[in-house]
Coordinates of C-alpha atoms in Angstrom, one line a residue:
X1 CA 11.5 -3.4 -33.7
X2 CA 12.7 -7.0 -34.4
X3 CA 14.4 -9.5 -32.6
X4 CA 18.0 -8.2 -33.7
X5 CA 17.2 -4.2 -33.2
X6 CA 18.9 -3.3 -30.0
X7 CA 17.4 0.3 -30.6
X8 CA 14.5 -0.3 -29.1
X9 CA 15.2 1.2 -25.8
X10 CA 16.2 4.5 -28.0
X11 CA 13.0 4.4 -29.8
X12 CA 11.2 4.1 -27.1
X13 CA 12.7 6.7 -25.7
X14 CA 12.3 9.0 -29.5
X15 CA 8.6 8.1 -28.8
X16 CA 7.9 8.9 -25.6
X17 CA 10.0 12.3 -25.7
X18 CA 7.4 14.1 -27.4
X19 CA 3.9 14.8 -26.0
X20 CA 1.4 11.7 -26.8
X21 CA -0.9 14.5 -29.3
X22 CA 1.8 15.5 -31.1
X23 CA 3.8 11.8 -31.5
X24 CA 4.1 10.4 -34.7
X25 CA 4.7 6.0 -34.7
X26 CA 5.5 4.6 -38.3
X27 CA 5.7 0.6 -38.0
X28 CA 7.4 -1.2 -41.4
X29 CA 8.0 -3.7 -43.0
X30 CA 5.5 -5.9 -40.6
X31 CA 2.8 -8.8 -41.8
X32 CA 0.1 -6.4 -40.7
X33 CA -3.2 -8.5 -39.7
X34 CA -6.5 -5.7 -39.7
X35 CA -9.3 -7.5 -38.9
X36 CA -10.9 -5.0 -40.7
X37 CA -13.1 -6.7 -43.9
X38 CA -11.8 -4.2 -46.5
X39 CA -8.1 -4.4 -45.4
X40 CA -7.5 -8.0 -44.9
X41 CA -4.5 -9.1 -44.5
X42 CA -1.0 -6.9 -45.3
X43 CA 2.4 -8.0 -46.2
X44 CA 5.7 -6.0 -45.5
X45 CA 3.2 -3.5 -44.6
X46 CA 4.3 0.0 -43.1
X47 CA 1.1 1.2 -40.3
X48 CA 1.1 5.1 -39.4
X49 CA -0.4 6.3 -35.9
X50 CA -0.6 9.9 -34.8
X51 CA -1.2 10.5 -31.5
X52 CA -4.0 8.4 -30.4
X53 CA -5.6 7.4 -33.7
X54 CA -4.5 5.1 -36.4
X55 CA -3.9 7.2 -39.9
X56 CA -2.9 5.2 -42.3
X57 CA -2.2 1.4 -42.9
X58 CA -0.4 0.4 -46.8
X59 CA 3.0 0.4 -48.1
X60 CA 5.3 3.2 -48.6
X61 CA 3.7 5.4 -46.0
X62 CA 5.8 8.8 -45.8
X63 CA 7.3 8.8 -42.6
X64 CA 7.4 12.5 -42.1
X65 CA 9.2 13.2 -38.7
X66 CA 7.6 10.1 -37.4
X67 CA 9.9 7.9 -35.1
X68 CA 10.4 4.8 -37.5
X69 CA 10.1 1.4 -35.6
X70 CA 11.6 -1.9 -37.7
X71 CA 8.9 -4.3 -37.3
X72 CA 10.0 -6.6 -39.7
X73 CA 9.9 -10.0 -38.9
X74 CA 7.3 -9.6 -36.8
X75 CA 2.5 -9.1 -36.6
X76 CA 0.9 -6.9 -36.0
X77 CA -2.5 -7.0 -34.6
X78 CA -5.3 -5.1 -33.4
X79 CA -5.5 -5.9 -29.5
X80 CA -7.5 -8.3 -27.8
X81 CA -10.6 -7.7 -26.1
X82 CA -12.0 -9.4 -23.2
X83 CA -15.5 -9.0 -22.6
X84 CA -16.0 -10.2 -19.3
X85 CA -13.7 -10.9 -16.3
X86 CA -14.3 -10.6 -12.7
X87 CA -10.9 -8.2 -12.4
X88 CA -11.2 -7.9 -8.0
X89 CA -10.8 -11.4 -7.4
X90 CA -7.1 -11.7 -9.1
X91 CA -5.5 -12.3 -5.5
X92 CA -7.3 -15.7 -5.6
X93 CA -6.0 -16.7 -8.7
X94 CA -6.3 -20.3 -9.1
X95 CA -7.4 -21.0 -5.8
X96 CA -9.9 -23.2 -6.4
X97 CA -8.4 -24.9 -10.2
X98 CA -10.9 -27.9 -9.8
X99 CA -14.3 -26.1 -8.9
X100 CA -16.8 -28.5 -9.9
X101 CA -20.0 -26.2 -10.3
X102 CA -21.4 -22.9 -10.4
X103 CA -22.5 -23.4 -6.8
X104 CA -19.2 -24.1 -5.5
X105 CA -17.7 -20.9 -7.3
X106 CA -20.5 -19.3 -5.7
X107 CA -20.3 -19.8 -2.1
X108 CA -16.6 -20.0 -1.3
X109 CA -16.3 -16.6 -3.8
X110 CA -19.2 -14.6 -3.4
X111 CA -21.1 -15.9 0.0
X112 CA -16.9 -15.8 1.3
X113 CA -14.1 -14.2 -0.1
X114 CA -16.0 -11.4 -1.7
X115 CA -17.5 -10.0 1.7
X116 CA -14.0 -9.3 3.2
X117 CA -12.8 -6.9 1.0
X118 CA -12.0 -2.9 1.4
X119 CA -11.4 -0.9 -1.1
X120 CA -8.2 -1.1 -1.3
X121 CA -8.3 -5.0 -2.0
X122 CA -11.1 -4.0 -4.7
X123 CA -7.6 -1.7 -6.2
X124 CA -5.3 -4.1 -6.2
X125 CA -7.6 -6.8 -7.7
X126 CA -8.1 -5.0 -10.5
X127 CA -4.9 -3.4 -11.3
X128 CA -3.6 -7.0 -10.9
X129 CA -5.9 -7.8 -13.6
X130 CA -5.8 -5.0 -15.4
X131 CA -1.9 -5.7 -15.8
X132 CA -1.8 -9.2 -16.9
X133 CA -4.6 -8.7 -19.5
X134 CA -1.6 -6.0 -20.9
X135 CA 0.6 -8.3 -20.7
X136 CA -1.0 -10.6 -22.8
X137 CA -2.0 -8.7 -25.4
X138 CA -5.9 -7.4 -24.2
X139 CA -5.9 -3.7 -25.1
X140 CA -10.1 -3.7 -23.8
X141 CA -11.4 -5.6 -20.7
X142 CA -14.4 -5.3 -19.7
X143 CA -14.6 -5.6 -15.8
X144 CA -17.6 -6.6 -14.2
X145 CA -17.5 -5.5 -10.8
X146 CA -19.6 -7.1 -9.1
X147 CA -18.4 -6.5 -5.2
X148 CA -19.3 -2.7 -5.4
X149 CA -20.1 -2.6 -1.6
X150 CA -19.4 0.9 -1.0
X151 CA -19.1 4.3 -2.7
X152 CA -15.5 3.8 -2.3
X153 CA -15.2 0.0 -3.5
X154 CA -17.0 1.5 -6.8
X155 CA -14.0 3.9 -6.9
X156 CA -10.9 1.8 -6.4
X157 CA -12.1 0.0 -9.4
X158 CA -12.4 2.4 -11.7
X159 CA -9.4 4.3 -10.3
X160 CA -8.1 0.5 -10.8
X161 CA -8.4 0.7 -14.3
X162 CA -7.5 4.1 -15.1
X163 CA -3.8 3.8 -13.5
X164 CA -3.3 1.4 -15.8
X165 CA -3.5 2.9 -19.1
X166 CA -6.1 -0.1 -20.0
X167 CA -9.1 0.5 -21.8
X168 CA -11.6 -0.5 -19.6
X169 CA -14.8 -0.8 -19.1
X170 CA -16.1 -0.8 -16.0
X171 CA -19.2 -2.6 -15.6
X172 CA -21.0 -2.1 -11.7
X173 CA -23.1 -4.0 -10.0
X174 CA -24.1 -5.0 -6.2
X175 CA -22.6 -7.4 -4.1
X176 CA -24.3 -11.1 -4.3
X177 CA -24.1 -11.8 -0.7
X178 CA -23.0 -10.1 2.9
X179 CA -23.7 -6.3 3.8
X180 CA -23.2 -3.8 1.6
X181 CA -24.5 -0.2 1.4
X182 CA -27.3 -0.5 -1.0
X183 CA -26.4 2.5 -2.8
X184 CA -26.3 0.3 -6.4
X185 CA -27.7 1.3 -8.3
X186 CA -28.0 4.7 -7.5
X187 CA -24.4 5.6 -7.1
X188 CA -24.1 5.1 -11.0
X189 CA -24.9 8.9 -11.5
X190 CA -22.0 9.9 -9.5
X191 CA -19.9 7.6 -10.6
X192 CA -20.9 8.5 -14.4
X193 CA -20.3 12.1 -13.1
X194 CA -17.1 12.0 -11.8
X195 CA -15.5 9.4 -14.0
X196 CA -16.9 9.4 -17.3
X197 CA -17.8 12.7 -18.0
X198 CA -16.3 12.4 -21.6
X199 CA -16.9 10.3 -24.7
X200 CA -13.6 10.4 -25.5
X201 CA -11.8 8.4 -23.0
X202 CA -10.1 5.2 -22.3
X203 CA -13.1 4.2 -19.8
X204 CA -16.7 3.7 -20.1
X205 CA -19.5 2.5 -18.3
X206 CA -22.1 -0.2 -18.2
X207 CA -24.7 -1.5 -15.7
X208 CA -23.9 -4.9 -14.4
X209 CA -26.8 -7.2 -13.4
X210 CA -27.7 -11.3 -13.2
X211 CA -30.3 -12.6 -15.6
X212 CA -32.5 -14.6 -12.9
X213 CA -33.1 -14.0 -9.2
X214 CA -32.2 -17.7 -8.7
X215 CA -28.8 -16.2 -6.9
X216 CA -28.9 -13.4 -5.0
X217 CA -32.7 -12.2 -5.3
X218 CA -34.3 -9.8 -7.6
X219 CA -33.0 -6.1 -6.7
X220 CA -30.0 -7.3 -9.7
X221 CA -31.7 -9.3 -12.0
X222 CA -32.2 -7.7 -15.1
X223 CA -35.9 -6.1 -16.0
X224 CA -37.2 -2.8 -16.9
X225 CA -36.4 -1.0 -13.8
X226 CA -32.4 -1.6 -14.5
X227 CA -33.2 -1.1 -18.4
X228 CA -34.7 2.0 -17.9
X229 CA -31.7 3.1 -15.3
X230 CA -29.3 2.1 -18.2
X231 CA -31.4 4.3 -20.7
X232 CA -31.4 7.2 -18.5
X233 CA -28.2 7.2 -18.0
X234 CA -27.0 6.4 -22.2
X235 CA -24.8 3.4 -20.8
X236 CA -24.9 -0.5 -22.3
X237 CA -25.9 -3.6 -20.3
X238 CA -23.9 -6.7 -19.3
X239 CA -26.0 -9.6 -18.0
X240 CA -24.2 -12.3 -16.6
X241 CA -25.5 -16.0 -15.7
X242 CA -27.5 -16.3 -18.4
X243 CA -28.1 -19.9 -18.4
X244 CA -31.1 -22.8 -19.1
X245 CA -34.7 -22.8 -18.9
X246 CA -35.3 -19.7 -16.3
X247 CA -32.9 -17.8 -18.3
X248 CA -34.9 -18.6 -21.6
X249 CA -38.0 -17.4 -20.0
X250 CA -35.9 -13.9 -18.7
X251 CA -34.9 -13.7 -22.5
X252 CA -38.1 -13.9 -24.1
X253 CA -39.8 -11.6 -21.4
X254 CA -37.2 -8.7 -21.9
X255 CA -37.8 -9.1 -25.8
X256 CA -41.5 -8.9 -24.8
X257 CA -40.6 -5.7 -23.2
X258 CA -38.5 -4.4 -25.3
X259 CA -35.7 -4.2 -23.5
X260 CA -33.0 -5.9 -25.9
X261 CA -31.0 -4.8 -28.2
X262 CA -27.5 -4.0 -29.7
X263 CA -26.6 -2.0 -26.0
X264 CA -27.1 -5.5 -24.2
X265 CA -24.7 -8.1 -23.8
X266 CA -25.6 -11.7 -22.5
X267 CA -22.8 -13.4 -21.0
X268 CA -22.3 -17.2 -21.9
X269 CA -25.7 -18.0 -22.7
X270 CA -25.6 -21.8 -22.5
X271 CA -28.3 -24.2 -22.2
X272 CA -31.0 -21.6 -23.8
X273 CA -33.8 -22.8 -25.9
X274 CA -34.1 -21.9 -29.6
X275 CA -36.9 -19.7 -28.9
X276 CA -34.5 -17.3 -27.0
X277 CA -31.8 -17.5 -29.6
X278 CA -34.2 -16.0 -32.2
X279 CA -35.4 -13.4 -29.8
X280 CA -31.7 -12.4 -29.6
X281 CA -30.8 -12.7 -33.2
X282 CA -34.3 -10.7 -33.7
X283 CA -32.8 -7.7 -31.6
X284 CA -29.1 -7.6 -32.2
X285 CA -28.2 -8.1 -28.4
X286 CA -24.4 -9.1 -28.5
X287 CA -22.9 -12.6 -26.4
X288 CA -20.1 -12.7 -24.3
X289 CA -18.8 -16.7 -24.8
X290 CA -16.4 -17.2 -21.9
X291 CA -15.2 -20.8 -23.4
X292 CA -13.0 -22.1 -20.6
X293 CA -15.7 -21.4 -17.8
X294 CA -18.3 -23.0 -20.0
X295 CA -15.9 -25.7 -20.3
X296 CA -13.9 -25.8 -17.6
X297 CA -16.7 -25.6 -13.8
X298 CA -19.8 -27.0 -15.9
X299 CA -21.9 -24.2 -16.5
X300 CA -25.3 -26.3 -17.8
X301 CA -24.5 -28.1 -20.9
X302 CA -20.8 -26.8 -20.2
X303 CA -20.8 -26.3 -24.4
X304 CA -19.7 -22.7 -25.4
X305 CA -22.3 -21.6 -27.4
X306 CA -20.4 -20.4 -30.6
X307 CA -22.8 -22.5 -33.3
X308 CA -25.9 -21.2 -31.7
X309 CA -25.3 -17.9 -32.0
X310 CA -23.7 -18.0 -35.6
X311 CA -26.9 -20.0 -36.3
X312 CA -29.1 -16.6 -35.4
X313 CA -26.4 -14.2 -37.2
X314 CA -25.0 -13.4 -33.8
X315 CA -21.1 -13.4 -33.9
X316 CA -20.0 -13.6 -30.3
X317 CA -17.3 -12.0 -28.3
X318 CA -14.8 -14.1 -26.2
X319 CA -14.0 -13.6 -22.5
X320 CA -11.8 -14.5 -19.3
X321 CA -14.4 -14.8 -16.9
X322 CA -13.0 -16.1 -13.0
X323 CA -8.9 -16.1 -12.4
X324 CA -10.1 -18.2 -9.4
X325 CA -10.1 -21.2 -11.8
X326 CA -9.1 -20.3 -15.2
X327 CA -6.8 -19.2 -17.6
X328 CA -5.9 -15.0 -17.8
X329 CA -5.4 -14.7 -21.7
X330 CA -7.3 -14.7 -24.7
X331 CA -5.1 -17.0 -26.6
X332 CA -6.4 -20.1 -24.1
X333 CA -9.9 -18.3 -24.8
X334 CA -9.5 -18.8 -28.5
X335 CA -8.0 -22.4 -28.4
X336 CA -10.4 -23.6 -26.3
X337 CA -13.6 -22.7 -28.5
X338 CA -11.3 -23.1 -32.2
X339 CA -10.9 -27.3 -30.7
X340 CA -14.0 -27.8 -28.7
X341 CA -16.5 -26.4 -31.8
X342 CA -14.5 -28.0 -34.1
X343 CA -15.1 -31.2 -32.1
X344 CA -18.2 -30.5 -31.5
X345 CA -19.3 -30.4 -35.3
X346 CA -17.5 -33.3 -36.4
X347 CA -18.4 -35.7 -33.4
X348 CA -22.3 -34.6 -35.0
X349 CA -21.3 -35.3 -38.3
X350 CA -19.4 -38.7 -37.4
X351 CA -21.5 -42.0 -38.9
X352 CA -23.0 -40.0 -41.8
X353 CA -22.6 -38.3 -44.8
X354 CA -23.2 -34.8 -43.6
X355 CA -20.1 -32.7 -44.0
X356 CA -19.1 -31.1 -40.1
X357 CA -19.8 -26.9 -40.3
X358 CA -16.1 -25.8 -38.3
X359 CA -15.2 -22.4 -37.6
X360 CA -11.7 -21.5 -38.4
X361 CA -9.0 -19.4 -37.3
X362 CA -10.0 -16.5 -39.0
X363 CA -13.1 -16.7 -37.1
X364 CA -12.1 -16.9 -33.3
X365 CA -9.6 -13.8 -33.7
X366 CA -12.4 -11.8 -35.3
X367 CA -14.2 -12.8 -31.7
X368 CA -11.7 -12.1 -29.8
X369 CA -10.9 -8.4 -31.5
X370 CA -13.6 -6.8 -33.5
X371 CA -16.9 -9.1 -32.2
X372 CA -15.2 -8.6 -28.8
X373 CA -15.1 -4.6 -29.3
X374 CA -18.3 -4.4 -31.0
X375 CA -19.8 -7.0 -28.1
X376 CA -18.3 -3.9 -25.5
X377 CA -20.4 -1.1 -28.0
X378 CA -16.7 -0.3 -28.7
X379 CA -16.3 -1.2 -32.3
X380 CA -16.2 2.7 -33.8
X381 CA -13.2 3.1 -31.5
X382 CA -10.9 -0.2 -31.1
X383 CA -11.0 -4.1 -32.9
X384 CA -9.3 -3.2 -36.4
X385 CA -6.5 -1.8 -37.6
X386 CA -8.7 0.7 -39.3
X387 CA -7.6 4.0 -40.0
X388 CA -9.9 6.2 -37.9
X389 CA -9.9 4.0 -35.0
X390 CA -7.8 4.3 -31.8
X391 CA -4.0 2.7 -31.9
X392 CA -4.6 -0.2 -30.0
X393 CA -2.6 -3.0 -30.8
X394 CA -0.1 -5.6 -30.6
X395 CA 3.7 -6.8 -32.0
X396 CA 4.2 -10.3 -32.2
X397 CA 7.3 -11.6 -32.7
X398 CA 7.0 -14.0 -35.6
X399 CA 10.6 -15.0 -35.8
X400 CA 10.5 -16.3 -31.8
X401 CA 11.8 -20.5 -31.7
X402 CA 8.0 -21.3 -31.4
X403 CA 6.5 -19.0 -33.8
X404 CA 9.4 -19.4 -36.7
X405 CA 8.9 -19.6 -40.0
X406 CA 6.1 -17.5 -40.6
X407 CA 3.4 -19.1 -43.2
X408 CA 0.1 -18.2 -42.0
X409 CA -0.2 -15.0 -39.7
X410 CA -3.5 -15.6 -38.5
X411 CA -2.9 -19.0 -37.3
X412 CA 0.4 -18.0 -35.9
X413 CA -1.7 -15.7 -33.6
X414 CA -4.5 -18.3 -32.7
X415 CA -2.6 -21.3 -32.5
X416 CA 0.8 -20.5 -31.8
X417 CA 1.4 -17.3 -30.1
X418 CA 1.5 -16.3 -26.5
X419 CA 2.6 -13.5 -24.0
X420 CA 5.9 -14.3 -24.3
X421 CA 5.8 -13.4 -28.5
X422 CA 4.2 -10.0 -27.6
X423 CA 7.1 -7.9 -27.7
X424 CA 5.1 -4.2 -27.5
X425 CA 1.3 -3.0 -26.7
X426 CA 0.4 0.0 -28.0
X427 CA -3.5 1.6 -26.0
X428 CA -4.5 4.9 -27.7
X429 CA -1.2 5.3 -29.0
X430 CA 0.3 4.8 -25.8
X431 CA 3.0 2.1 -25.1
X432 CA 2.2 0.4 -22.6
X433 CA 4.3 -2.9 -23.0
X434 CA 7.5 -2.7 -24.8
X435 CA 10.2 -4.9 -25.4
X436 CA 8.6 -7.6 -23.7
X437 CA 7.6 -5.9 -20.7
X438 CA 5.1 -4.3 -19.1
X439 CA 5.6 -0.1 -18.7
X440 CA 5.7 1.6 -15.8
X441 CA 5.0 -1.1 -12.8
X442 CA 6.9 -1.5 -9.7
X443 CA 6.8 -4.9 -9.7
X444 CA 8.1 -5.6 -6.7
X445 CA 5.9 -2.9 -4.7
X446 CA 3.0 -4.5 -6.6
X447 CA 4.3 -8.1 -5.3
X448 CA 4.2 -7.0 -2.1
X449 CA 0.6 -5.3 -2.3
X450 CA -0.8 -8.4 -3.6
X451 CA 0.7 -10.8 -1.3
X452 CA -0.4 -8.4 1.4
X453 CA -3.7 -7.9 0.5
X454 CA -4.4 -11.8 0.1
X455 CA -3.1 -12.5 3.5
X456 CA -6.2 -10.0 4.6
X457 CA -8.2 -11.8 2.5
X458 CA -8.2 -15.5 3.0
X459 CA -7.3 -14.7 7.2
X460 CA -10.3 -12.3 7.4
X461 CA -13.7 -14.3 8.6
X462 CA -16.4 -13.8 6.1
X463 CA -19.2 -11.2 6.7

């Protein structure tokens, strides 16, 4: 599938004419970029997928009766995997570009927008969301819902995600500010019930809570009542504002109580003190960077913090965080930590004869694919192109005017791809993006029910 085969509408066609268990894909000829640690790095590589699961990855795999796709000239990749985004508030999508704090994100999002929208806003949101991460090559998002007013908001989000063909994860938690039913989190057993019965699915659950009660009061800050909810029920943990001194006393009291681990992720976990850090690398409890909104509004030493983690063995996931202010794909995730740690190590070294400690390309798309998955307790199923694991991944066109001539794949991904290059999306086997668009959308009907919905929203007094 290359930039000269004008088949591609016919293969797509050869592929999606036979029933997703019973389709055979053969990609070859491609630079074929695992991630995985035994497999490296492939070139003029053939990659095999049978129905939903990956089943081989070489050269000269036997086609069979598999549709064979051309992908010479071109990557491919596993998919991305965003490990945090707020996916409801995409209407508002750079609203507010040049928020200058945490508190101003806050109140005119959470204390305002947030307590104004139906269910049907919650849909649309995330389907938004849900979308553009396709688009731009994120195969996993992680959506932390964090506006779950109602039964019924819980639903449209999940429902959300499951329309789309994503694989998501659909983290819940209670609304910050305004009325709200109080049925968080309670309603997780239903929802588990009736949405995740299965542990073979493209959705899974987490419980979503704040690390402090510095916000919006204890009943969501993390602690064992939520732990023990989150054991109960066999789901992971995403804890979000996890920031500074209170937030290094939270740490050390939940490794106290023994309520860390590999099942809890901490999202951007800036400003903490060294005595946290070890409790984390101690436990194996994953980090969610989200570099931009580090960066970007200021959060506390506004440094993503990449080298304190690697310092305690942790090796971090990358995420989108707000569309209100930032950036909706992983590439800008990866730039943006690749130059600012990279700065940030030889600004420390400058003046001396200390040689600066830089991360490399290599490392930000491991974060950003298998960290990422393994971050979202998803790394037996997506984040290599392993054989075993589920076919989620990407074709970059490495022969596009901005990506041409190909000399070092992974660096062509990191530093020089974009949407634009991804030219198909494969999730579970499933295309879901091919020839450079997304599958299956009415744009224009979607237009329309976003533009609508925002009117509602930003003409709607707050609650």
């Amino acid at each position: 599938m290359n930039v000269n085969d004008t088949t591609s509408a016919a293969v797509l066609e050869a592929v999606r004419r036979r029933p997703a268990d019973q389709r055979r894909i053969l990609f070859t000829g491609a630079t074929i970029v695992t991630m995985d640690p035994g497999l490296g790095v492939i070139d003029g590589g053939d990659l095999l997928i049978e129905g939903d699961t990956i089943t081989g990855v070489g050269h000269g795999l036997d086609a069979g009766d598999a549709v064979v796709v051309d992908a010479g000239g071109t990557i491919l990749s596993p998919g991305f995997v965003d490990t945090h985004r707020h996916a409801w508030e995409a209407q508002l999508r750079r609203i507010m570009p040049d928020v200058d704090d945490l508190g101003g994100y806050v109140m005119a999002t959470l204390a305002g927008y947030a307590t104004v929208y139906r269910p049907e806003d919650m849909y649309i949101g995330t389907r938004l969301a849900a979308l553009t991460a396709i688009d731009s090559g994120i195969t996993t998002m992680l959506d932390f819902s964090h506006n779950s007013r109602t039964r019924e908001h819980s639903d449209a989000a999940v429902e959300a995600l499951r329309d789309t063909g994503i694989r998501g994860v659909h983290a819940s938690m209670g609304p910050h500010f305004g009325d709200w039913d109080r049925q968080w989190p309670g309603d997780l057993t239903r929802i588990k019930d009736r949405y995740f019965s299965s542990d073979d699915q493209l959705l899974t659950l987490r419980l979503a809570t704040l690390a402090t009660d510095e916000i919006a009061g204890p009943a969501l800050a993390y602690g064992p009542e939520l732990a023990r909810v989150a054991k109960d029920l066999g789901i992971g943990v995403s804890v979000d504002a996890v920031f500074g001194t209170s937030s290094s006393e939270a740490v050390l009291r939940w490794a106290g109580d023994g309520i860390l681990g590999p099942d809890v992720t901490l999202i951007h976990s800036t400003g903490l003190t060294a005595e946290a850090w070890r409790a984390m690398g101690a436990t194996g409890t994953t980090v969610a960077l989200a570099p931009t909104s580090d960066a970007q509004i200021g959060l506390e030493t506004a440094i993503p913090a990449v080298d304190e983690a690697l310092a305690v063995g942790i090796r971090p996931g990358l995420s989108i965080d707000v569309e209100v202010a930032l950036a909706s794909d992983m590439f800008t995730q990866m730039r943006a930590l690749h130059a600012i740690q990279r700065m940030r190590a030889v600004n420390a070294a400058y003046g001396t004869d200390r040689q600066p400690s830089r991360i490399t390309a290599h490392d930000v798309l491991d974060f950003a694919t298998l960290q990422g998955a393994r971050t979202n307790g998803l790394d037996a199923v997506t984040g290599s192109l392993t054989p075993g694991k589920k076919a989620d991944l990407l074709v970059i066109q490495a022969e596009d005017l901005n990506n041409m001539p190909l000399n070092d794949p992974i660096g062509t991904i990191v530093l020089g791809s974009d949407a634009r290059n991804i030219s198909a999306v494969l999730i579970n086997g499933e295309p879901r993006k091919w020839d450079g668009h997304v599958l299956d959308v009415d744009l224009p009907a979607l237009r329309a029910e976003v533009h609508t919905s925002r009117a509602y929203v930003l003409n709607t007094p707050s609650a």
